[in-house]
Short mmCIF file of C-alpha atoms in Angstrom, two decimals:
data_model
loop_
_atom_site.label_atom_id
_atom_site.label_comp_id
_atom_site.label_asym_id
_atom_site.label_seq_id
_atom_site.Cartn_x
_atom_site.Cartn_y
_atom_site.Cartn_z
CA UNK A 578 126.26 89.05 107.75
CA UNK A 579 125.89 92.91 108.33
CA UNK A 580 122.98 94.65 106.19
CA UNK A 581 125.44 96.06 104.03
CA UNK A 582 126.80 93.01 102.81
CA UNK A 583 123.01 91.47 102.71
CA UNK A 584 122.13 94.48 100.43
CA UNK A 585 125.01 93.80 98.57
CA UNK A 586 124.53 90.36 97.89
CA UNK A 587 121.03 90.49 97.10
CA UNK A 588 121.59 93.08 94.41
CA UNK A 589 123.91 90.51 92.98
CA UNK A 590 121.96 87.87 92.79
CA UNK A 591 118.87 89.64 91.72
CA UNK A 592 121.27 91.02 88.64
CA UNK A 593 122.63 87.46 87.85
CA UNK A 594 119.54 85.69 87.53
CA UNK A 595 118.58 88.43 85.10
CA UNK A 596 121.29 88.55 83.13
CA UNK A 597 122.96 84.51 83.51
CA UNK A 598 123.56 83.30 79.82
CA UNK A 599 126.14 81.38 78.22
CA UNK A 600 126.00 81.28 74.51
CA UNK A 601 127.93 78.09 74.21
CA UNK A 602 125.61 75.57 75.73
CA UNK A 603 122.38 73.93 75.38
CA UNK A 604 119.85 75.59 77.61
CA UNK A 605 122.04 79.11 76.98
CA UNK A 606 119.51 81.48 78.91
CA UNK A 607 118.01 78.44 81.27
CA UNK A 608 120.51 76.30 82.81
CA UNK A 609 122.66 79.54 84.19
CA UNK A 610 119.60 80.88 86.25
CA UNK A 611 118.99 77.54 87.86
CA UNK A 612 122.61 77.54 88.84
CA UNK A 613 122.53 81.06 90.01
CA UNK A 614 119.56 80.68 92.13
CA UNK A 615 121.10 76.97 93.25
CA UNK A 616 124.09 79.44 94.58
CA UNK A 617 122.31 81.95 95.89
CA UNK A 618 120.91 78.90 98.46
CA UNK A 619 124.56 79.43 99.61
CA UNK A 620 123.25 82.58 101.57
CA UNK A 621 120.51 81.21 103.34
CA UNK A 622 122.50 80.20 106.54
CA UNK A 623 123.30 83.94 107.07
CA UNK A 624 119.93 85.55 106.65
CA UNK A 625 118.76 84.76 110.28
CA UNK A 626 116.18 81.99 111.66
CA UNK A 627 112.57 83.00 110.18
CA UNK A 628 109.69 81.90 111.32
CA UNK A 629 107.77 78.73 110.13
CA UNK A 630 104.07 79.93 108.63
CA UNK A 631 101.45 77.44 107.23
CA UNK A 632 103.04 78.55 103.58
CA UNK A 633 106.19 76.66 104.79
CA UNK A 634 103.86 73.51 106.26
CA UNK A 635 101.99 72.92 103.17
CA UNK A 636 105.19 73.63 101.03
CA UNK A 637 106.94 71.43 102.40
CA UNK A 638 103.92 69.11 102.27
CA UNK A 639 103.89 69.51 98.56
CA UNK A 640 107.58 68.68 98.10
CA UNK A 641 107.74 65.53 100.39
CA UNK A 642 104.21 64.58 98.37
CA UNK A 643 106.21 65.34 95.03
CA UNK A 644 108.90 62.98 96.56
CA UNK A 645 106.56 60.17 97.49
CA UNK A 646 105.03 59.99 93.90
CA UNK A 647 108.47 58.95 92.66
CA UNK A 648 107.25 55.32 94.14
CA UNK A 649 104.58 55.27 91.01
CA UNK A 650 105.59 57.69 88.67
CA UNK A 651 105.23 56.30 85.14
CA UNK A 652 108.19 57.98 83.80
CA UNK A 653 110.88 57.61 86.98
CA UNK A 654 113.81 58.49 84.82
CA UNK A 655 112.39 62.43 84.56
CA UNK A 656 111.24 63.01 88.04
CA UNK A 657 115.07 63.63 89.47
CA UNK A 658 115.56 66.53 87.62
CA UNK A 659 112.41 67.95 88.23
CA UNK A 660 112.67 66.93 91.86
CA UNK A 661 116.32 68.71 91.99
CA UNK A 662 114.50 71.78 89.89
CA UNK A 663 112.04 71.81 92.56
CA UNK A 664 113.96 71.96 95.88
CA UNK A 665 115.60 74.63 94.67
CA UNK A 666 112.39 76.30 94.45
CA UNK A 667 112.05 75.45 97.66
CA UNK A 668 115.05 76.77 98.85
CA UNK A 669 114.78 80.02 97.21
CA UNK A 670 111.03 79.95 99.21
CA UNK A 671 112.86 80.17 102.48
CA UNK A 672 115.40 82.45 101.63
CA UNK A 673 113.09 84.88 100.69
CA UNK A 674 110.88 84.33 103.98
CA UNK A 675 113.62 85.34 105.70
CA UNK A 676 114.14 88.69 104.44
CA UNK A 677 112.61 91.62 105.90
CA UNK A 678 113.69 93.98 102.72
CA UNK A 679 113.79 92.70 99.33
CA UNK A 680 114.72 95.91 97.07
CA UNK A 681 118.13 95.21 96.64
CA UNK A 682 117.01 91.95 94.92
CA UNK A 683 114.83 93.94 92.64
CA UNK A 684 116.76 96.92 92.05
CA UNK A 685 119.65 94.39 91.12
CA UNK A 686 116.61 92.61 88.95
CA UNK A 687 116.11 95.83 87.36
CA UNK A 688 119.79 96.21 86.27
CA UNK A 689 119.51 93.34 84.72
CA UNK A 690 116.47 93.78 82.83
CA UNK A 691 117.77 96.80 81.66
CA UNK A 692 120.84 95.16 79.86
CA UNK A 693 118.38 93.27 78.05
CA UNK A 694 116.33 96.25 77.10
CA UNK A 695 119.47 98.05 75.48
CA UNK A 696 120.17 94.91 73.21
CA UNK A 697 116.36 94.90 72.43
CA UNK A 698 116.29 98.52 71.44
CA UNK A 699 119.41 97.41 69.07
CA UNK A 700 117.90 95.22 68.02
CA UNK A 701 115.22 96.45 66.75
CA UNK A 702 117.21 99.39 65.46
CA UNK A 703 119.28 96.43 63.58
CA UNK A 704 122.31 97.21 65.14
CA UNK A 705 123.27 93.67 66.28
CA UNK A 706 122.67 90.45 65.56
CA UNK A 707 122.67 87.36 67.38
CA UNK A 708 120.77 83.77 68.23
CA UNK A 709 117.20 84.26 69.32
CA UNK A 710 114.36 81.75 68.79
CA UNK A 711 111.92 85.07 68.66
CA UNK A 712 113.07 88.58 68.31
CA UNK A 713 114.04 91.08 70.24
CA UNK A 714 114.80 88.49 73.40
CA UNK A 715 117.84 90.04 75.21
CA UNK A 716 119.86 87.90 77.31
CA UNK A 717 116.21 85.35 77.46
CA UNK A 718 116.75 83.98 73.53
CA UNK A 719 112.52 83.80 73.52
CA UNK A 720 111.28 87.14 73.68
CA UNK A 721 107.88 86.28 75.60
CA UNK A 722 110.37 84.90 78.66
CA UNK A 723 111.85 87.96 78.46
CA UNK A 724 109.16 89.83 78.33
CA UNK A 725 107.61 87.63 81.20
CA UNK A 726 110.18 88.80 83.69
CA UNK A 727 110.21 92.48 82.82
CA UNK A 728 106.43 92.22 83.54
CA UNK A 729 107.00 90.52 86.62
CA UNK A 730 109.91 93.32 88.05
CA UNK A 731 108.00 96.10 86.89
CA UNK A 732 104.86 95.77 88.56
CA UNK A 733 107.29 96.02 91.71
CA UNK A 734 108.13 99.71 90.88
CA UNK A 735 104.95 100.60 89.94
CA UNK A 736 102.67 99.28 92.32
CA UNK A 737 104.97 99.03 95.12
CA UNK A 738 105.03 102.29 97.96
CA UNK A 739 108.11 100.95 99.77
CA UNK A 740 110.87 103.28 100.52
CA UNK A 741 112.57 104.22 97.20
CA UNK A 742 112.97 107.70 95.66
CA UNK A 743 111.21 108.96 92.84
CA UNK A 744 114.45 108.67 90.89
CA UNK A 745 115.03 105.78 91.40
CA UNK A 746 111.83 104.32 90.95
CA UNK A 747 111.17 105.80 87.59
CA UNK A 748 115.14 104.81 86.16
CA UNK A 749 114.20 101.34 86.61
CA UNK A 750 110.63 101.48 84.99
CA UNK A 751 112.51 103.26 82.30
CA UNK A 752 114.78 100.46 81.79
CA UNK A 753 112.73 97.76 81.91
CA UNK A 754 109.75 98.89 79.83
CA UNK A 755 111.40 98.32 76.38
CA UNK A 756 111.77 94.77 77.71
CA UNK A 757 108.26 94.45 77.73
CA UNK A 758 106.88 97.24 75.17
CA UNK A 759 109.12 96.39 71.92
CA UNK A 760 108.53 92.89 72.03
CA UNK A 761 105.17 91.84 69.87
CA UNK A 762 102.30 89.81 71.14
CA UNK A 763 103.25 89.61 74.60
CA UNK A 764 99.88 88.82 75.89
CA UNK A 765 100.16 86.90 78.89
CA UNK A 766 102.48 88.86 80.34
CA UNK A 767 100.43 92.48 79.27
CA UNK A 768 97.25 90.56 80.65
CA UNK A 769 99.36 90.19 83.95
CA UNK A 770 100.42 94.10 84.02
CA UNK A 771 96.81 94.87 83.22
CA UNK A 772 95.19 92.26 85.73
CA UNK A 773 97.28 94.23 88.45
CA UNK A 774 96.61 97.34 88.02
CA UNK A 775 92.80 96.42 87.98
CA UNK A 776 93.58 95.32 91.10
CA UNK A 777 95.25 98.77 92.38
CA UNK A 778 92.73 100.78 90.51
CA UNK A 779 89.68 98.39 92.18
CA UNK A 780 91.42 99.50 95.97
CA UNK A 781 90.50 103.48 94.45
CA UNK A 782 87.66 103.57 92.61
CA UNK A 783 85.82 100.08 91.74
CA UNK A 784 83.76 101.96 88.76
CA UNK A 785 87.29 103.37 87.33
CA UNK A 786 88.28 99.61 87.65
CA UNK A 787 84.92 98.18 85.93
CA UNK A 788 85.54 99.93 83.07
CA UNK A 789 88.82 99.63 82.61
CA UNK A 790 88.17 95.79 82.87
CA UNK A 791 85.92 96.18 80.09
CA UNK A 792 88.28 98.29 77.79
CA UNK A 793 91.47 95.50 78.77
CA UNK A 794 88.67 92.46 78.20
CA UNK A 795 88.42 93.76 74.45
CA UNK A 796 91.67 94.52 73.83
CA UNK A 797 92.52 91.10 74.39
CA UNK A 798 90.34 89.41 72.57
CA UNK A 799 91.49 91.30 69.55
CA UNK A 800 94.67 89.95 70.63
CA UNK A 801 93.29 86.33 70.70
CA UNK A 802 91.80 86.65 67.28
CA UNK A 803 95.12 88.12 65.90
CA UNK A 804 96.63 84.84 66.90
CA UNK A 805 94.43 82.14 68.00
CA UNK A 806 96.19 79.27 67.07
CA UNK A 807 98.36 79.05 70.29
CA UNK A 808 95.14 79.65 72.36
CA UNK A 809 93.63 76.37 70.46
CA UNK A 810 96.84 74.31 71.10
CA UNK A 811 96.50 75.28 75.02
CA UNK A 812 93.15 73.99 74.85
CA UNK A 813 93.75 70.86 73.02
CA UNK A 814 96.51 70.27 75.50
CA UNK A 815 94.32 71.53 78.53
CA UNK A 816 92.20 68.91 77.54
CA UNK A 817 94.23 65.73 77.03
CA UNK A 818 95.90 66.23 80.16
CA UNK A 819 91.94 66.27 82.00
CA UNK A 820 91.18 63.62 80.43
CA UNK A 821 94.20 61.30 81.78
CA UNK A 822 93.55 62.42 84.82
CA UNK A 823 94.65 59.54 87.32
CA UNK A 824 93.22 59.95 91.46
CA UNK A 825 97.21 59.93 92.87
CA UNK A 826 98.80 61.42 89.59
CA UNK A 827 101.24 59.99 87.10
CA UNK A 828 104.24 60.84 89.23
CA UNK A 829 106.12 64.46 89.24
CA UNK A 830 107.69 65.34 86.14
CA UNK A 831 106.20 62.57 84.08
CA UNK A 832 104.03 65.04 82.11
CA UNK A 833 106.74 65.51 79.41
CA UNK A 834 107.59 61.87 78.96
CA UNK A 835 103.91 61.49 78.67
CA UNK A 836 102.44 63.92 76.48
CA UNK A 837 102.78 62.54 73.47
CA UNK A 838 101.16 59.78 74.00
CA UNK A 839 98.19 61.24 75.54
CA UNK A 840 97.66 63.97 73.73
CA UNK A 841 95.80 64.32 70.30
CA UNK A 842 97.63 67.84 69.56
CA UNK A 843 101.49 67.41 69.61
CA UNK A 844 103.72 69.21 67.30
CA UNK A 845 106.60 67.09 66.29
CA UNK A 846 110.00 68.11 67.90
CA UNK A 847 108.42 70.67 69.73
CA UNK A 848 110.08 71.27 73.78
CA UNK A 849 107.48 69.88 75.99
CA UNK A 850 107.66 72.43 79.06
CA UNK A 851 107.06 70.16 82.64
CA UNK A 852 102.90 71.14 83.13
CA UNK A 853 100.94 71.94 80.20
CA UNK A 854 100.84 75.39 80.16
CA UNK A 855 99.16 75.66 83.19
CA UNK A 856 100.46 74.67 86.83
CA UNK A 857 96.72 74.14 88.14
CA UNK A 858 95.89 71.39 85.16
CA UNK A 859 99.55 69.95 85.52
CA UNK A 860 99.39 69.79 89.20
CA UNK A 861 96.29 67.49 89.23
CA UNK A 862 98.18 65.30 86.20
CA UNK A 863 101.47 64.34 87.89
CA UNK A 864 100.49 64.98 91.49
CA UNK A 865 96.48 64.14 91.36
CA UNK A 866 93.84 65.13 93.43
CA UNK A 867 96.37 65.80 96.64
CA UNK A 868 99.00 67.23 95.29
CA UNK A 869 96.14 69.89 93.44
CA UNK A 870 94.62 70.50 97.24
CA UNK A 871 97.92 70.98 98.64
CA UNK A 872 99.60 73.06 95.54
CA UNK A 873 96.10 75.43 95.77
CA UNK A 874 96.70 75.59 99.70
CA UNK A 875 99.91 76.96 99.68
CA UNK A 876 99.46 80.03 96.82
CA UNK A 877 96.29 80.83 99.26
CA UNK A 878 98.32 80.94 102.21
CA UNK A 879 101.27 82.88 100.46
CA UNK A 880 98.74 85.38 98.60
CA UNK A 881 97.56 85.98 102.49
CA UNK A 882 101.19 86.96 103.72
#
């Protein structure tokens, strides 16, 4: 595949999976990404050999682990599609290994993003209407996973010195921020905006960064106290899962067939997500104390590449 095409397709992809909804079945913004990045696997003979790092080792470790705990998982009927969730995961790992250039991926992301920022900013002009469980949301339906992934893309353009023009670079923080900006109580994903650029800021002047770390530490515990009653149900939840902790795990993917009986907060008919709000506490509950090591390994390694 010439670099043209590679460009090309990676733009695509990095588009779709930003913009992949269909309105007309359950899991409207979900189910589409997973089969857009299942598709974009497609590519992964054509994007050259790579190089096997320790990231790949104790990946792969982690999935064949994930595998193995099928053999005691107490709820076996879940851990397929989690498994299936998971190797594409996988697969996306070593797709992106492979590539030496990734900004056609996230100028494509960018696109994306930014047809979810004009239906936002109509949005909250009340211009259109349409189904959202929280508003504005774009092409996401929940506006925090929208905001999540605007967060996520924009930190690339801000913090990233790669080879892109000015104009460029500023068009796509332009459409992205209302993503992020116009939708309320965002926290975890401002945190994660703010937690980076302590990090760039730290690299230039670590006073600058110590007090901007105290200026972002009250800011968000204003936002804690504007809200705290998700910050209480993480806790509960944080805690039920700790405390039915097993040594080998209950098996991957069990945690949603599980959490209601473990747990003494559980909203009725609410949509268990796979960990409990935290892939360090969910790790240790359906993989146990290896698949923790292993899971903690591997971010190490990849936050050294």
């Amino acid at each position: 595949m010439t670099a043209n095409w590679r460009d090309r397709l990676l733009a695509l992809i990095g588009f779709a999976l930003m913009t992949a909804y269909l309105p007309l079945i359950a899991g409207a913004p979900v189910t589409p990404r997973w089969g857009v990045l299942a598709l974009a696997l497609v590519a992964l003979p054509f994007m050259g050999p790579g190089r096997i790092t320790w990231a790949h080792v104790l990946g792969g470790a982690f999935v064949a682990w994930a595998c193995a705990s099928m053999l005691w998982s107490a709820a076996p009927a879940d851990g397929p599609n989690w498994l299936l969730k998971l190797g594409i995961l996988a697969g996306v790992f070593l797709l992106g290994a492979r590539l030496a250039d990734l900004r056609p991926f996230w100028l494509g992301a960018a696109a994306g993003i930014g047809v979810s920022s004009a239906l936002v900013i109509l949005d909250s002009l009340h211009l259109i209407a349409y189904y959202q469980v929280s508003r504005p949301s774009g092409l996401f339906v929940n506006g925090l996973f929208l905001a999540e992934a605007a967060v996520l893309v924009l930190v690339y353009f801000l913090f990233q010195t790669d080879k892109l023009s000015a104009k460029m670079k500023w068009t796509a923080v332009v459409a992205i921020v209302p993503s992020l900006l116009l939708v309320p109580l965002a926290r975890g994903p401002m945190l994660a905006l703010f937690l980076v650029f302590m990090l760039w800021l730290w690299a230039r002047s670590r006073a600058w960064a110590a007090t901007a770390g105290l200026g972002i530490a009250g800011i968000m515990a204003l936002a804690v106290l504007r809200r705290p009653e998700t910050i209480d149900a993480r806790l509960s939840l944080w805690h039920d899962a700790i405390y039915a902790l097993v040594p080998l795990g209950h098996g991957w993917g069990s945690y949603t067939h599980l959490a209601p009986l473990i747990a003494d907060w559980f909203e009725a008919g609410r949509e268990l997500e796979h960990f409990p709000h935290s892939e360090l506490v969910g790790a240790a509950f359906e993989l146990g104390l290896p698949g923790l090591l292993l899971e903690r390994a591997q971010r190490l390694e990849r936050a050294l590449l």
